[in-house]
mmCIF file of C-alpha atoms in Angstrom:
data_model
loop_
_atom_site.group_PDB
_atom_site.id
_atom_site.type_symbol
_atom_site.label_atom_id
_atom_site.label_comp_id
_atom_site.label_asym_id
_atom_site.label_seq_id
_atom_site.Cartn_x
_atom_site.Cartn_y
_atom_site.Cartn_z
ATOM 1 C CA SER A 116 379.081 171.216 188.603
ATOM 2 C CA GLN A 117 377.265 174.432 189.354
ATOM 3 C CA LYS A 118 373.655 174.695 188.334
ATOM 4 C CA ILE A 119 371.479 177.790 188.057
ATOM 5 C CA GLU A 120 367.718 177.469 187.925
ATOM 6 C CA GLN A 121 365.238 180.102 186.894
ATOM 7 C CA ASN A 122 361.588 179.383 186.310
ATOM 8 C CA SER A 123 361.427 178.546 182.627
ATOM 9 C CA GLU A 124 357.709 179.192 182.491
ATOM 10 C CA ALA A 125 356.619 182.696 181.685
ATOM 11 C CA LEU A 126 355.296 184.802 184.528
ATOM 12 C CA ASN A 127 352.132 186.756 183.752
ATOM 13 C CA ILE A 128 351.188 189.514 186.127
ATOM 14 C CA GLN A 129 348.654 192.301 186.229
ATOM 15 C CA GLU A 130 349.881 195.866 185.854
ATOM 16 C CA GLY A 131 350.455 197.524 189.212
ATOM 17 C CA LYS A 132 351.206 194.280 191.052
ATOM 18 C CA THR A 133 354.585 193.157 192.318
ATOM 19 C CA ALA A 134 356.416 190.633 190.165
ATOM 20 C CA THR A 135 358.731 188.197 191.932
ATOM 21 C CA LEU A 136 361.277 186.136 190.021
ATOM 22 C CA THR A 137 363.401 183.385 191.518
ATOM 23 C CA CYS A 138 366.977 182.304 190.917
ATOM 24 C CA ASN A 139 368.203 179.151 192.647
ATOM 25 C CA TYR A 140 371.667 177.676 192.414
ATOM 26 C CA THR A 141 373.457 174.569 193.614
ATOM 27 C CA ASN A 142 377.019 173.364 194.057
ATOM 28 C CA TYR A 143 378.311 176.898 194.184
ATOM 29 C CA SER A 144 379.039 179.825 196.454
ATOM 30 C CA PRO A 145 379.182 182.947 194.301
ATOM 31 C CA ALA A 146 380.821 186.072 195.641
ATOM 32 C CA TYR A 147 378.051 188.097 194.016
ATOM 33 C CA LEU A 148 374.958 187.766 191.896
ATOM 34 C CA GLN A 149 373.691 190.009 189.127
ATOM 35 C CA TRP A 150 370.343 190.526 187.465
ATOM 36 C CA TYR A 151 369.955 191.549 183.839
ATOM 37 C CA ARG A 152 367.048 192.385 181.581
ATOM 38 C CA GLN A 153 366.971 191.113 178.006
ATOM 39 C CA ASP A 154 364.524 192.191 175.340
ATOM 40 C CA PRO A 155 363.921 189.986 172.262
ATOM 41 C CA GLY A 156 366.804 190.128 169.804
ATOM 42 C CA ARG A 157 368.883 192.389 172.039
ATOM 43 C CA GLY A 158 371.796 192.055 174.402
ATOM 44 C CA PRO A 159 371.197 191.978 178.173
ATOM 45 C CA VAL A 160 371.123 195.168 180.204
ATOM 46 C CA PHE A 161 372.596 195.208 183.707
ATOM 47 C CA LEU A 162 370.124 196.001 186.489
ATOM 48 C CA LEU A 163 371.497 195.166 189.912
ATOM 49 C CA LEU A 164 374.393 193.471 191.659
ATOM 50 C CA ILE A 165 374.266 192.044 195.167
ATOM 51 C CA ARG A 166 377.246 190.738 197.081
ATOM 52 C CA GLU A 167 377.308 187.603 199.218
ATOM 53 C CA ASN A 168 377.431 189.632 202.430
ATOM 54 C CA GLU A 169 374.387 191.709 201.462
ATOM 55 C CA LYS A 170 370.847 190.600 202.191
ATOM 56 C CA GLU A 171 368.957 193.094 200.088
ATOM 57 C CA LYS A 172 369.545 195.734 197.425
ATOM 58 C CA ARG A 173 367.138 198.291 196.016
ATOM 59 C CA LYS A 174 367.046 200.499 192.955
ATOM 60 C CA GLU A 175 363.927 202.500 192.239
ATOM 61 C CA ARG A 176 361.128 199.908 191.764
ATOM 62 C CA LEU A 177 363.547 196.972 191.842
ATOM 63 C CA LYS A 178 364.549 194.937 194.875
ATOM 64 C CA VAL A 179 366.889 191.967 195.043
ATOM 65 C CA THR A 180 367.450 189.633 197.964
ATOM 66 C CA PHE A 181 370.258 187.138 198.354
ATOM 67 C CA ASP A 182 370.025 184.193 200.739
ATOM 68 C CA THR A 183 373.306 182.286 200.697
ATOM 69 C CA THR A 184 371.891 179.644 203.051
ATOM 70 C CA LEU A 185 368.991 178.832 200.769
ATOM 71 C CA LYS A 186 371.205 179.496 197.730
ATOM 72 C CA GLN A 187 368.505 181.681 196.302
ATOM 73 C CA SER A 188 367.973 185.190 195.010
ATOM 74 C CA LEU A 189 364.610 186.851 194.593
ATOM 75 C CA PHE A 190 364.053 189.716 192.174
ATOM 76 C CA HIS A 191 361.069 191.969 192.765
ATOM 77 C CA ILE A 192 359.528 194.635 190.533
ATOM 78 C CA THR A 193 356.971 196.710 192.396
ATOM 79 C CA ALA A 194 354.157 198.596 190.679
ATOM 80 C CA SER A 195 354.877 196.637 187.514
ATOM 81 C CA GLN A 196 354.239 198.242 184.132
ATOM 82 C CA PRO A 197 353.767 196.762 180.643
ATOM 83 C CA ALA A 198 357.180 198.249 179.768
ATOM 84 C CA ASP A 199 358.698 195.877 182.324
ATOM 85 C CA SER A 200 357.782 192.928 180.070
ATOM 86 C CA ALA A 201 361.041 191.209 179.134
ATOM 87 C CA THR A 202 363.200 188.226 180.028
ATOM 88 C CA TYR A 203 365.138 188.593 183.256
ATOM 89 C CA LEU A 204 368.423 186.765 183.709
ATOM 90 C CA CYS A 205 370.330 186.093 186.871
ATOM 91 C CA ALA A 206 374.079 185.636 186.676
ATOM 92 C CA LEU A 207 376.430 184.243 189.291
ATOM 93 C CA GLY A 208 379.820 185.772 189.892
ATOM 94 C CA PRO A 209 382.857 183.643 190.633
ATOM 95 C CA GLN A 210 383.579 182.124 194.018
ATOM 96 C CA GLY A 211 385.907 184.378 195.955
ATOM 97 C CA GLY A 212 385.121 187.411 193.806
ATOM 98 C CA GLY A 213 387.729 189.154 191.701
ATOM 99 C CA TYR A 214 387.713 188.228 188.032
ATOM 100 C CA GLN A 215 384.350 189.144 186.672
ATOM 101 C CA LYS A 216 383.405 186.125 184.589
ATOM 102 C CA VAL A 217 379.781 185.284 185.340
ATOM 103 C CA THR A 218 377.514 182.352 184.567
ATOM 104 C CA PHE A 219 373.997 183.078 183.358
ATOM 105 C CA GLY A 220 370.730 181.346 184.096
ATOM 106 C CA THR A 221 368.245 180.645 181.318
ATOM 107 C CA GLY A 222 366.013 183.546 182.314
ATOM 108 C CA THR A 223 362.355 184.009 183.149
ATOM 109 C CA LYS A 224 360.044 185.789 180.753
ATOM 110 C CA LEU A 225 357.835 188.347 182.459
ATOM 111 C CA GLN A 226 354.645 189.582 180.834
ATOM 112 C CA VAL A 227 352.862 192.495 182.493
ATOM 113 C CA ILE A 228 349.255 192.654 181.410
ATOM 114 C CA PRO A 229 347.614 196.092 181.185
ATOM 115 C CA GLY B 358 377.538 206.348 178.831
ATOM 116 C CA ALA B 359 378.942 202.807 178.636
ATOM 117 C CA VAL B 360 377.727 201.959 175.166
ATOM 118 C CA VAL B 361 378.866 198.871 173.309
ATOM 119 C CA SER B 362 378.162 198.447 169.623
ATOM 120 C CA GLN B 363 378.294 195.385 167.407
ATOM 121 C CA HIS B 364 378.539 195.146 163.673
ATOM 122 C CA PRO B 365 376.854 193.717 161.745
ATOM 123 C CA SER B 366 373.540 193.316 163.536
ATOM 124 C CA TRP B 367 372.720 190.374 161.307
ATOM 125 C CA VAL B 368 374.483 188.393 158.628
ATOM 126 C CA ILE B 369 373.533 185.554 156.305
ATOM 127 C CA CYS B 370 376.325 183.574 154.707
ATOM 128 C CA LYS B 371 376.930 180.391 152.780
ATOM 129 C CA SER B 372 378.367 177.325 154.441
ATOM 130 C CA GLY B 373 382.155 177.317 154.349
ATOM 131 C CA THR B 374 382.647 181.070 154.384
ATOM 132 C CA SER B 375 384.124 183.127 157.217
ATOM 133 C CA VAL B 376 382.295 185.865 159.039
ATOM 134 C CA LYS B 377 383.805 188.646 161.153
ATOM 135 C CA ILE B 378 381.858 190.347 163.923
ATOM 136 C CA GLU B 379 383.097 193.566 165.494
ATOM 137 C CA CYS B 380 382.508 194.686 169.061
ATOM 138 C CA ARG B 381 383.337 198.257 170.052
ATOM 139 C CA SER B 382 383.157 200.116 173.345
ATOM 140 C CA LEU B 383 382.169 203.620 172.284
ATOM 141 C CA ASP B 384 382.775 205.744 175.363
ATOM 142 C CA PHE B 385 385.080 203.762 177.617
ATOM 143 C CA GLN B 386 388.199 201.670 177.406
ATOM 144 C CA ALA B 387 387.412 197.990 177.703
ATOM 145 C CA THR B 388 390.205 196.092 179.345
ATOM 146 C CA THR B 389 388.207 192.885 179.074
ATOM 147 C CA MET B 390 385.678 191.778 176.499
ATOM 148 C CA PHE B 391 383.562 188.650 176.543
ATOM 149 C CA TRP B 392 381.962 186.769 173.658
ATOM 150 C CA TYR B 393 378.765 184.824 174.204
ATOM 151 C CA ARG B 394 376.529 182.675 172.060
ATOM 152 C CA GLN B 395 372.833 182.300 172.687
ATOM 153 C CA PHE B 396 370.528 179.752 171.085
ATOM 154 C CA PRO B 397 366.747 180.296 171.102
ATOM 155 C CA LYS B 398 365.223 180.076 174.562
ATOM 156 C CA GLN B 399 368.586 179.215 176.070
ATOM 157 C CA SER B 400 370.985 181.046 178.287
ATOM 158 C CA LEU B 401 374.009 183.027 177.236
ATOM 159 C CA MET B 402 376.952 180.667 176.935
ATOM 160 C CA LEU B 403 380.359 182.220 177.413
ATOM 161 C CA MET B 404 382.647 181.354 174.528
ATOM 162 C CA ALA B 405 385.787 183.250 175.397
ATOM 163 C CA THR B 406 387.289 186.082 177.374
ATOM 164 C CA SER B 407 389.720 188.471 175.791
ATOM 165 C CA ASN B 408 391.999 190.977 177.419
ATOM 166 C CA GLU B 409 393.552 193.709 175.351
ATOM 167 C CA GLY B 410 396.957 192.748 174.041
ATOM 168 C CA SER B 411 396.850 189.106 175.052
ATOM 169 C CA LYS B 412 395.460 185.862 173.705
ATOM 170 C CA ALA B 413 391.847 185.042 174.369
ATOM 171 C CA THR B 414 390.892 182.446 176.960
ATOM 172 C CA TYR B 415 388.411 179.995 175.516
ATOM 173 C CA GLU B 416 385.804 178.039 177.447
ATOM 174 C CA GLN B 417 385.861 174.286 177.401
ATOM 175 C CA GLY B 418 384.400 172.912 174.198
ATOM 176 C CA VAL B 419 384.897 176.065 172.143
ATOM 177 C CA GLU B 420 387.294 175.582 169.247
ATOM 178 C CA LYS B 421 389.815 178.399 169.210
ATOM 179 C CA ASP B 422 390.777 177.709 165.598
ATOM 180 C CA LYS B 423 387.177 178.066 164.523
ATOM 181 C CA PHE B 424 386.286 181.116 166.575
ATOM 182 C CA LEU B 425 389.170 183.522 166.200
ATOM 183 C CA ILE B 426 389.199 186.415 168.631
ATOM 184 C CA ASN B 427 391.348 189.491 168.325
ATOM 185 C CA HIS B 428 391.405 192.250 170.948
ATOM 186 C CA ALA B 429 393.862 194.612 169.332
ATOM 187 C CA SER B 430 392.840 197.796 171.107
ATOM 188 C CA LEU B 431 391.046 198.903 174.241
ATOM 189 C CA THR B 432 387.917 199.686 172.246
ATOM 190 C CA LEU B 433 387.729 196.897 169.675
ATOM 191 C CA SER B 434 387.444 193.130 169.732
ATOM 192 C CA THR B 435 386.584 190.945 166.759
ATOM 193 C CA LEU B 436 385.196 187.442 166.519
ATOM 194 C CA THR B 437 385.740 185.579 163.257
ATOM 195 C CA VAL B 438 383.738 182.443 162.645
ATOM 196 C CA THR B 439 385.861 180.504 160.192
ATOM 197 C CA SER B 440 384.403 178.009 157.735
ATOM 198 C CA ALA B 441 380.934 178.565 159.132
ATOM 199 C CA HIS B 442 378.388 175.761 159.042
ATOM 200 C CA PRO B 443 374.631 175.754 159.691
ATOM 201 C CA GLU B 444 375.173 174.591 163.272
ATOM 202 C CA ASP B 445 377.071 177.833 163.911
ATOM 203 C CA SER B 446 373.874 179.788 163.296
ATOM 204 C CA SER B 447 373.160 181.600 166.526
ATOM 205 C CA PHE B 448 372.940 184.957 168.260
ATOM 206 C CA TYR B 449 376.413 186.203 169.145
ATOM 207 C CA ILE B 450 376.712 188.849 171.839
ATOM 208 C CA CYS B 451 379.763 190.632 173.129
ATOM 209 C CA SER B 452 380.176 192.468 176.394
ATOM 210 C CA ALA B 453 382.832 194.788 177.715
ATOM 211 C CA THR B 454 384.001 195.830 181.119
ATOM 212 C CA PRO B 455 386.433 198.558 182.045
ATOM 213 C CA GLY B 456 388.306 196.637 184.731
ATOM 214 C CA ARG B 457 390.238 193.402 185.014
ATOM 215 C CA GLY B 458 388.913 192.418 188.369
ATOM 216 C CA GLY B 459 386.422 193.404 190.997
ATOM 217 C CA LEU B 460 382.718 193.622 190.491
ATOM 218 C CA ASN B 461 382.498 195.737 187.376
ATOM 219 C CA GLU B 462 379.260 195.232 185.527
ATOM 220 C CA GLN B 463 379.334 194.033 181.957
ATOM 221 C CA PHE B 464 377.993 196.274 179.216
ATOM 222 C CA PHE B 465 376.496 194.227 176.423
ATOM 223 C CA GLY B 466 376.309 194.915 172.731
ATOM 224 C CA PRO B 467 373.035 194.541 170.841
ATOM 225 C CA GLY B 468 374.069 191.170 169.399
ATOM 226 C CA THR B 469 374.668 189.762 165.931
ATOM 227 C CA ARG B 470 372.301 187.236 164.381
ATOM 228 C CA LEU B 471 374.296 184.803 162.237
ATOM 229 C CA THR B 472 372.491 182.529 159.801
ATOM 230 C CA VAL B 473 374.554 180.022 157.859
ATOM 231 C CA LEU B 474 372.821 178.493 154.860
#
């Protein structure tokens, strides 16, 4: 069965540095991958989507890469700020695309230290 | 735009009672709504998918008679936890998307914290 792995340990990073979060998956070939942000006690907020035929996607200070050979996505936040502290979830879209049911990873908690 | 609300934000109930959670898309028509459950420090687990006007599709292991889902309109879906027990205590989150297919992002509600005593 498909498996999604995100670093369960919290990532602590100094303000201003680039934070890099990893999402690895096995036994699956998703048509797309999404990244969400979740604050404590709140629902996730969509950040970025990258398709299987895209290598990289950017949005303001965010950058996502998608390596279908390595079965890995990297999520980067440049010039990180304390307000970026949250849990970040990756979610895999279905194989072949279409119907938008996604499967979520467990998330990585990011703490940006002032 | 694309705001999804949930009500209530938290609820405490006695074991054996039923609890209804509402999920509304406030500024768009949600063809599809999803219901998730999230336990502490765990991922969101999809419980069911509901399309307006049709029966919900439940994930494996989710009891459809216990978790009743109604998607009566394009802006409202409800989840009723029937005969709730302490093990049903969790964070329930709904999401909505305007399309049936494609790559539409999901817009999540703020979640409902259910505590069953």
